[in-house]
């Protein structure tokens, strides 16, 4: 089997994320590959009724991006991934993950089988989308309830 040279870990900061990141780190160490991180800011939570009415002139995009950058940076420190290999993107998670992989010569994308959307589906929608669109190998780390 060929060694993977560049592994991209897709992080969504969900509670199961640690299982996915330790698997990616383990794969990177065994293969002596470069490890990069990607997080995609999709839609902002202000559309959620639970947050209550929010004035139209409030733009939380920058705050949200800053908070995500900080979390990604912390994860980078934990996993030993330098800042230039941490990608923070906006848009559709599956499309951005695939784009970052293609543009950076990634040969393995690591995702969790499920993320913040829970275990309702057999395979989460982002994981499924990445599997369908990626031109490289994809490892979906199986996450269970227990
Ligand atoms: P989902 O399919 O949304 O349940 O999420 C499955 C996996 O896709 C997660 O465990 C992450 O690895 C990845 N993922 C989901 N959303 C994002 C996101 N916004 N940015 C980066 N990776 C994500």
PDB file of C-alpha atoms and ligand atoms in Angstrom:
ATOM      1  CA  UNK A   1       0.000   0.000   0.000  1.00  0.00           C
ATOM      2  CA  UNK A   2       1.231   3.483  -0.882  1.00  0.00           C
ATOM      3  CA  UNK A   3       1.997   5.796   2.011  1.00  0.00           C
ATOM      4  CA  UNK A   4      -0.206   8.857   2.186  1.00  0.00           C
ATOM      5  CA  UNK A   5       1.870  11.995   1.795  1.00  0.00           C
ATOM      6  CA  UNK A   6      -0.643  14.651   2.785  1.00  0.00           C
ATOM      7  CA  UNK A   7      -3.620  14.019   5.060  1.00  0.00           C
ATOM      8  CA  UNK A   8      -6.395  16.580   5.467  1.00  0.00           C
ATOM      9  CA  UNK A   9      -8.461  16.378   8.660  1.00  0.00           C
ATOM     10  CA  UNK A  10     -11.899  18.004   8.415  1.00  0.00           C
ATOM     11  CA  UNK A  11     -12.877  19.381  11.812  1.00  0.00           C
ATOM     12  CA  UNK A  12     -16.322  20.543  12.900  1.00  0.00           C
ATOM     13  CA  UNK A  13     -15.559  20.973  16.639  1.00  0.00           C
ATOM     14  CA  UNK A  14     -18.243  18.424  17.550  1.00  0.00           C
ATOM     15  CA  UNK A  15     -18.050  16.343  20.719  1.00  0.00           C
ATOM     16  CA  UNK A  16     -16.881  13.232  18.840  1.00  0.00           C
ATOM     17  CA  UNK A  17     -14.126  15.200  17.106  1.00  0.00           C
ATOM     18  CA  UNK A  18     -11.369  13.844  19.344  1.00  0.00           C
ATOM     19  CA  UNK A  19     -11.858  10.291  18.047  1.00  0.00           C
ATOM     20  CA  UNK A  20     -11.523  11.559  14.492  1.00  0.00           C
ATOM     21  CA  UNK A  21      -8.491  13.740  15.163  1.00  0.00           C
ATOM     22  CA  UNK A  22      -6.583  11.033  17.044  1.00  0.00           C
ATOM     23  CA  UNK A  23      -7.175   8.647  14.139  1.00  0.00           C
ATOM     24  CA  UNK A  24      -5.881  11.254  11.667  1.00  0.00           C
ATOM     25  CA  UNK A  25      -2.852  12.017  13.835  1.00  0.00           C
ATOM     26  CA  UNK A  26      -2.085   8.324  14.181  1.00  0.00           C
ATOM     27  CA  UNK A  27      -2.331   7.834  10.392  1.00  0.00           C
ATOM     28  CA  UNK A  28      -0.076  10.849   9.798  1.00  0.00           C
ATOM     29  CA  UNK A  29       2.557   9.596  12.231  1.00  0.00           C
ATOM     30  CA  UNK A  30       2.535   6.047  10.841  1.00  0.00           C
ATOM     31  CA  UNK A  31       2.803   7.304   7.249  1.00  0.00           C
ATOM     32  CA  UNK A  32       5.133  10.177   8.139  1.00  0.00           C
ATOM     33  CA  UNK A  33       2.770  12.395   6.206  1.00  0.00           C
ATOM     34  CA  UNK A  34       2.027  16.073   6.321  1.00  0.00           C
ATOM     35  CA  UNK A  35      -1.153  16.786   8.308  1.00  0.00           C
ATOM     36  CA  UNK A  36      -3.427  19.746   7.532  1.00  0.00           C
ATOM     37  CA  UNK A  37      -6.691  20.904   9.080  1.00  0.00           C
ATOM     38  CA  UNK A  38      -9.761  22.411   7.476  1.00  0.00           C
ATOM     39  CA  UNK A  39     -12.822  23.946   9.092  1.00  0.00           C
ATOM     40  CA  UNK A  40     -15.648  25.433   7.061  1.00  0.00           C
ATOM     41  CA  UNK A  41     -17.942  28.097   8.458  1.00  0.00           C
ATOM     42  CA  UNK A  42     -21.267  27.225   6.876  1.00  0.00           C
ATOM     43  CA  UNK A  43     -24.351  29.109   7.952  1.00  0.00           C
ATOM     44  CA  UNK A  44     -24.326  31.386  10.947  1.00  0.00           C
ATOM     45  CA  UNK A  45     -26.372  30.361  13.991  1.00  0.00           C
ATOM     46  CA  UNK A  46     -28.301  33.665  13.933  1.00  0.00           C
ATOM     47  CA  UNK A  47     -30.907  31.963  11.761  1.00  0.00           C
ATOM     48  CA  UNK A  48     -31.759  29.737  14.743  1.00  0.00           C
ATOM     49  CA  UNK A  49     -34.906  30.931  16.545  1.00  0.00           C
ATOM     50  CA  UNK A  50     -33.334  29.894  19.859  1.00  0.00           C
ATOM     51  CA  UNK A  51     -31.005  32.884  19.577  1.00  0.00           C
ATOM     52  CA  UNK A  52     -33.955  35.275  19.629  1.00  0.00           C
ATOM     53  CA  UNK A  53     -34.467  38.313  17.390  1.00  0.00           C
ATOM     54  CA  UNK A  54     -31.246  39.838  16.112  1.00  0.00           C
ATOM     55  CA  UNK A  55     -31.093  43.341  14.603  1.00  0.00           C
ATOM     56  CA  UNK A  56     -30.542  43.299  10.845  1.00  0.00           C
ATOM     57  CA  UNK A  57     -27.492  45.569  11.000  1.00  0.00           C
ATOM     58  CA  UNK A  58     -25.493  43.186  13.180  1.00  0.00           C
ATOM     59  CA  UNK A  59     -22.849  41.329  11.215  1.00  0.00           C
ATOM     60  CA  UNK A  60     -21.511  38.457  13.236  1.00  0.00           C
ATOM     61  CA  UNK A  61     -19.545  36.960  10.366  1.00  0.00           C
ATOM     62  CA  UNK A  62     -16.183  38.365  11.452  1.00  0.00           C
ATOM     63  CA  UNK A  63     -16.741  37.375  15.104  1.00  0.00           C
ATOM     64  CA  UNK A  64     -17.710  33.884  14.030  1.00  0.00           C
ATOM     65  CA  UNK A  65     -14.663  33.587  11.786  1.00  0.00           C
ATOM     66  CA  UNK A  66     -12.370  34.871  14.563  1.00  0.00           C
ATOM     67  CA  UNK A  67     -13.777  32.379  17.082  1.00  0.00           C
ATOM     68  CA  UNK A  68     -13.386  29.551  14.564  1.00  0.00           C
ATOM     69  CA  UNK A  69      -9.819  30.613  13.787  1.00  0.00           C
ATOM     70  CA  UNK A  70      -8.990  30.527  17.483  1.00  0.00           C
ATOM     71  CA  UNK A  71     -10.459  27.036  17.941  1.00  0.00           C
ATOM     72  CA  UNK A  72      -8.657  25.816  14.840  1.00  0.00           C
ATOM     73  CA  UNK A  73      -5.417  27.324  16.151  1.00  0.00           C
ATOM     74  CA  UNK A  74      -5.831  25.516  19.484  1.00  0.00           C
ATOM     75  CA  UNK A  75      -6.397  22.257  17.671  1.00  0.00           C
ATOM     76  CA  UNK A  76      -3.339  22.962  15.526  1.00  0.00           C
ATOM     77  CA  UNK A  77      -1.227  23.329  18.675  1.00  0.00           C
ATOM     78  CA  UNK A  78      -2.646  20.071  20.122  1.00  0.00           C
ATOM     79  CA  UNK A  79      -1.934  18.159  16.923  1.00  0.00           C
ATOM     80  CA  UNK A  80       1.319  19.894  16.003  1.00  0.00           C
ATOM     81  CA  UNK A  81      -0.097  21.356  12.788  1.00  0.00           C
ATOM     82  CA  UNK A  82       1.506  24.704  11.807  1.00  0.00           C
ATOM     83  CA  UNK A  83      -0.666  27.716  10.983  1.00  0.00           C
ATOM     84  CA  UNK A  84       0.058  27.588   7.248  1.00  0.00           C
ATOM     85  CA  UNK A  85      -1.563  24.124   7.186  1.00  0.00           C
ATOM     86  CA  UNK A  86      -4.761  25.285   8.892  1.00  0.00           C
ATOM     87  CA  UNK A  87      -7.511  26.200   6.437  1.00  0.00           C
ATOM     88  CA  UNK A  88     -10.500  28.246   7.504  1.00  0.00           C
ATOM     89  CA  UNK A  89     -13.066  28.544   4.730  1.00  0.00           C
ATOM     90  CA  UNK A  90     -16.624  29.760   4.250  1.00  0.00           C
ATOM     91  CA  UNK A  91     -19.322  28.074   2.208  1.00  0.00           C
ATOM     92  CA  UNK A  92     -20.504  24.534   1.720  1.00  0.00           C
ATOM     93  CA  UNK A  93     -18.480  22.215   3.978  1.00  0.00           C
ATOM     94  CA  UNK A  94     -18.306  19.304   1.540  1.00  0.00           C
ATOM     95  CA  UNK A  95     -17.336  21.460  -1.441  1.00  0.00           C
ATOM     96  CA  UNK A  96     -14.746  23.494   0.455  1.00  0.00           C
ATOM     97  CA  UNK A  97     -13.143  20.390   2.006  1.00  0.00           C
ATOM     98  CA  UNK A  98     -12.823  18.823  -1.446  1.00  0.00           C
ATOM     99  CA  UNK A  99     -11.490  22.074  -2.974  1.00  0.00           C
ATOM    100  CA  UNK A 100      -8.814  22.540  -0.276  1.00  0.00           C
ATOM    101  CA  UNK A 101      -7.801  18.890  -0.761  1.00  0.00           C
ATOM    102  CA  UNK A 102      -7.471  19.284  -4.545  1.00  0.00           C
ATOM    103  CA  UNK A 103      -5.590  22.567  -4.392  1.00  0.00           C
ATOM    104  CA  UNK A 104      -3.052  21.286  -1.887  1.00  0.00           C
ATOM    105  CA  UNK A 105      -2.171  17.860  -3.204  1.00  0.00           C
ATOM    106  CA  UNK A 106      -3.978  16.014  -0.409  1.00  0.00           C
ATOM    107  CA  UNK A 107      -4.155  12.258  -0.952  1.00  0.00           C
ATOM    108  CA  UNK A 108      -6.313  11.323   2.055  1.00  0.00           C
ATOM    109  CA  UNK A 109      -9.206  13.231   3.615  1.00  0.00           C
ATOM    110  CA  UNK A 110     -10.237  12.162   7.133  1.00  0.00           C
ATOM    111  CA  UNK A 111     -13.787  12.936   8.281  1.00  0.00           C
ATOM    112  CA  UNK A 112     -16.023  11.620  11.041  1.00  0.00           C
ATOM    113  CA  UNK A 113     -18.914   9.421   9.922  1.00  0.00           C
ATOM    114  CA  UNK A 114     -21.104  11.906  11.833  1.00  0.00           C
ATOM    115  CA  UNK A 115     -20.697  15.376  13.185  1.00  0.00           C
ATOM    116  CA  UNK A 116     -22.804  18.023  14.794  1.00  0.00           C
ATOM    117  CA  UNK A 117     -25.918  16.792  13.029  1.00  0.00           C
ATOM    118  CA  UNK A 118     -25.993  13.649  15.179  1.00  0.00           C
ATOM    119  CA  UNK A 119     -26.258   9.971  14.411  1.00  0.00           C
ATOM    120  CA  UNK A 120     -29.672  10.042  12.750  1.00  0.00           C
ATOM    121  CA  UNK A 121     -28.307   9.179   9.301  1.00  0.00           C
ATOM    122  CA  UNK A 122     -26.267   6.143   8.331  1.00  0.00           C
ATOM    123  CA  UNK A 123     -23.597   8.553   7.173  1.00  0.00           C
ATOM    124  CA  UNK A 124     -23.653  12.301   7.871  1.00  0.00           C
ATOM    125  CA  UNK A 125     -24.358  14.609   4.956  1.00  0.00           C
ATOM    126  CA  UNK A 126     -20.904  16.225   4.911  1.00  0.00           C
ATOM    127  CA  UNK A 127     -19.158  12.855   5.098  1.00  0.00           C
ATOM    128  CA  UNK A 128     -21.397  11.551   2.321  1.00  0.00           C
ATOM    129  CA  UNK A 129     -20.808  14.624   0.147  1.00  0.00           C
ATOM    130  CA  UNK A 130     -17.025  14.437   0.578  1.00  0.00           C
ATOM    131  CA  UNK A 131     -17.073  10.736  -0.332  1.00  0.00           C
ATOM    132  CA  UNK A 132     -19.022  11.523  -3.495  1.00  0.00           C
ATOM    133  CA  UNK A 133     -16.982  14.500  -4.680  1.00  0.00           C
ATOM    134  CA  UNK A 134     -13.387  13.844  -3.568  1.00  0.00           C
ATOM    135  CA  UNK A 135     -10.875  12.687  -6.164  1.00  0.00           C
ATOM    136  CA  UNK A 136      -8.590  11.233  -3.470  1.00  0.00           C
ATOM    137  CA  UNK A 137      -9.140   8.574  -0.787  1.00  0.00           C
ATOM    138  CA  UNK A 138     -11.491   9.390   2.074  1.00  0.00           C
ATOM    139  CA  UNK A 139     -11.422   7.824   5.524  1.00  0.00           C
ATOM    140  CA  UNK A 140     -14.743   8.139   7.366  1.00  0.00           C
ATOM    141  CA  UNK A 141     -14.000   7.363  11.010  1.00  0.00           C
ATOM    142  CA  UNK A 142     -16.963   5.401  12.343  1.00  0.00           C
ATOM    143  CA  UNK A 143     -18.526   7.177  15.306  1.00  0.00           C
ATOM    144  CA  UNK A 144     -21.058   5.481  17.526  1.00  0.00           C
ATOM    145  CA  UNK A 145     -23.207   6.558  20.455  1.00  0.00           C
ATOM    146  CA  UNK A 146     -21.131   4.765  23.126  1.00  0.00           C
TER     147      UNK A 146
HETATM  148  P1  LIG B   1     -21.727  15.506   9.145  1.00  0.00           P
HETATM  149  O1  LIG B   1     -21.737  14.714   7.872  1.00  0.00           O
HETATM  150  O2  LIG B   1     -22.084  16.948   8.985  1.00  0.00           O
HETATM  151  O3  LIG B   1     -22.511  14.835  10.230  1.00  0.00           O
HETATM  152  O4  LIG B   1     -20.204  15.559   9.633  1.00  0.00           O
HETATM  153  C1  LIG B   1     -19.348  14.462   9.431  1.00  0.00           C
HETATM  154  C2  LIG B   1     -17.904  14.927   9.453  1.00  0.00           C
HETATM  155  O5  LIG B   1     -17.695  15.882   8.419  1.00  0.00           O
HETATM  156  C3  LIG B   1     -17.436  15.586  10.751  1.00  0.00           C
HETATM  157  O6  LIG B   1     -17.034  14.620  11.718  1.00  0.00           O
HETATM  158  C4  LIG B   1     -16.256  16.387  10.236  1.00  0.00           C
HETATM  159  O7  LIG B   1     -15.119  15.536  10.051  1.00  0.00           O
HETATM  160  C5  LIG B   1     -16.736  16.835   8.847  1.00  0.00           C
HETATM  161  N1  LIG B   1     -17.398  18.156   8.906  1.00  0.00           N
HETATM  162  C6  LIG B   1     -18.707  18.434   9.104  1.00  0.00           C
HETATM  163  N2  LIG B   1     -18.940  19.752   9.078  1.00  0.00           N
HETATM  164  C7  LIG B   1     -17.740  20.339   8.858  1.00  0.00           C
HETATM  165  C8  LIG B   1     -17.297  21.701   8.734  1.00  0.00           C
HETATM  166  N3  LIG B   1     -18.137  22.709   8.829  1.00  0.00           N
HETATM  167  N4  LIG B   1     -15.990  21.929   8.514  1.00  0.00           N
HETATM  168  C9  LIG B   1     -15.108  20.896   8.394  1.00  0.00           C
HETATM  169  N5  LIG B   1     -15.464  19.602   8.522  1.00  0.00           N
HETATM  170  C10 LIG B   1     -16.746  19.319   8.741  1.00  0.00           C
END
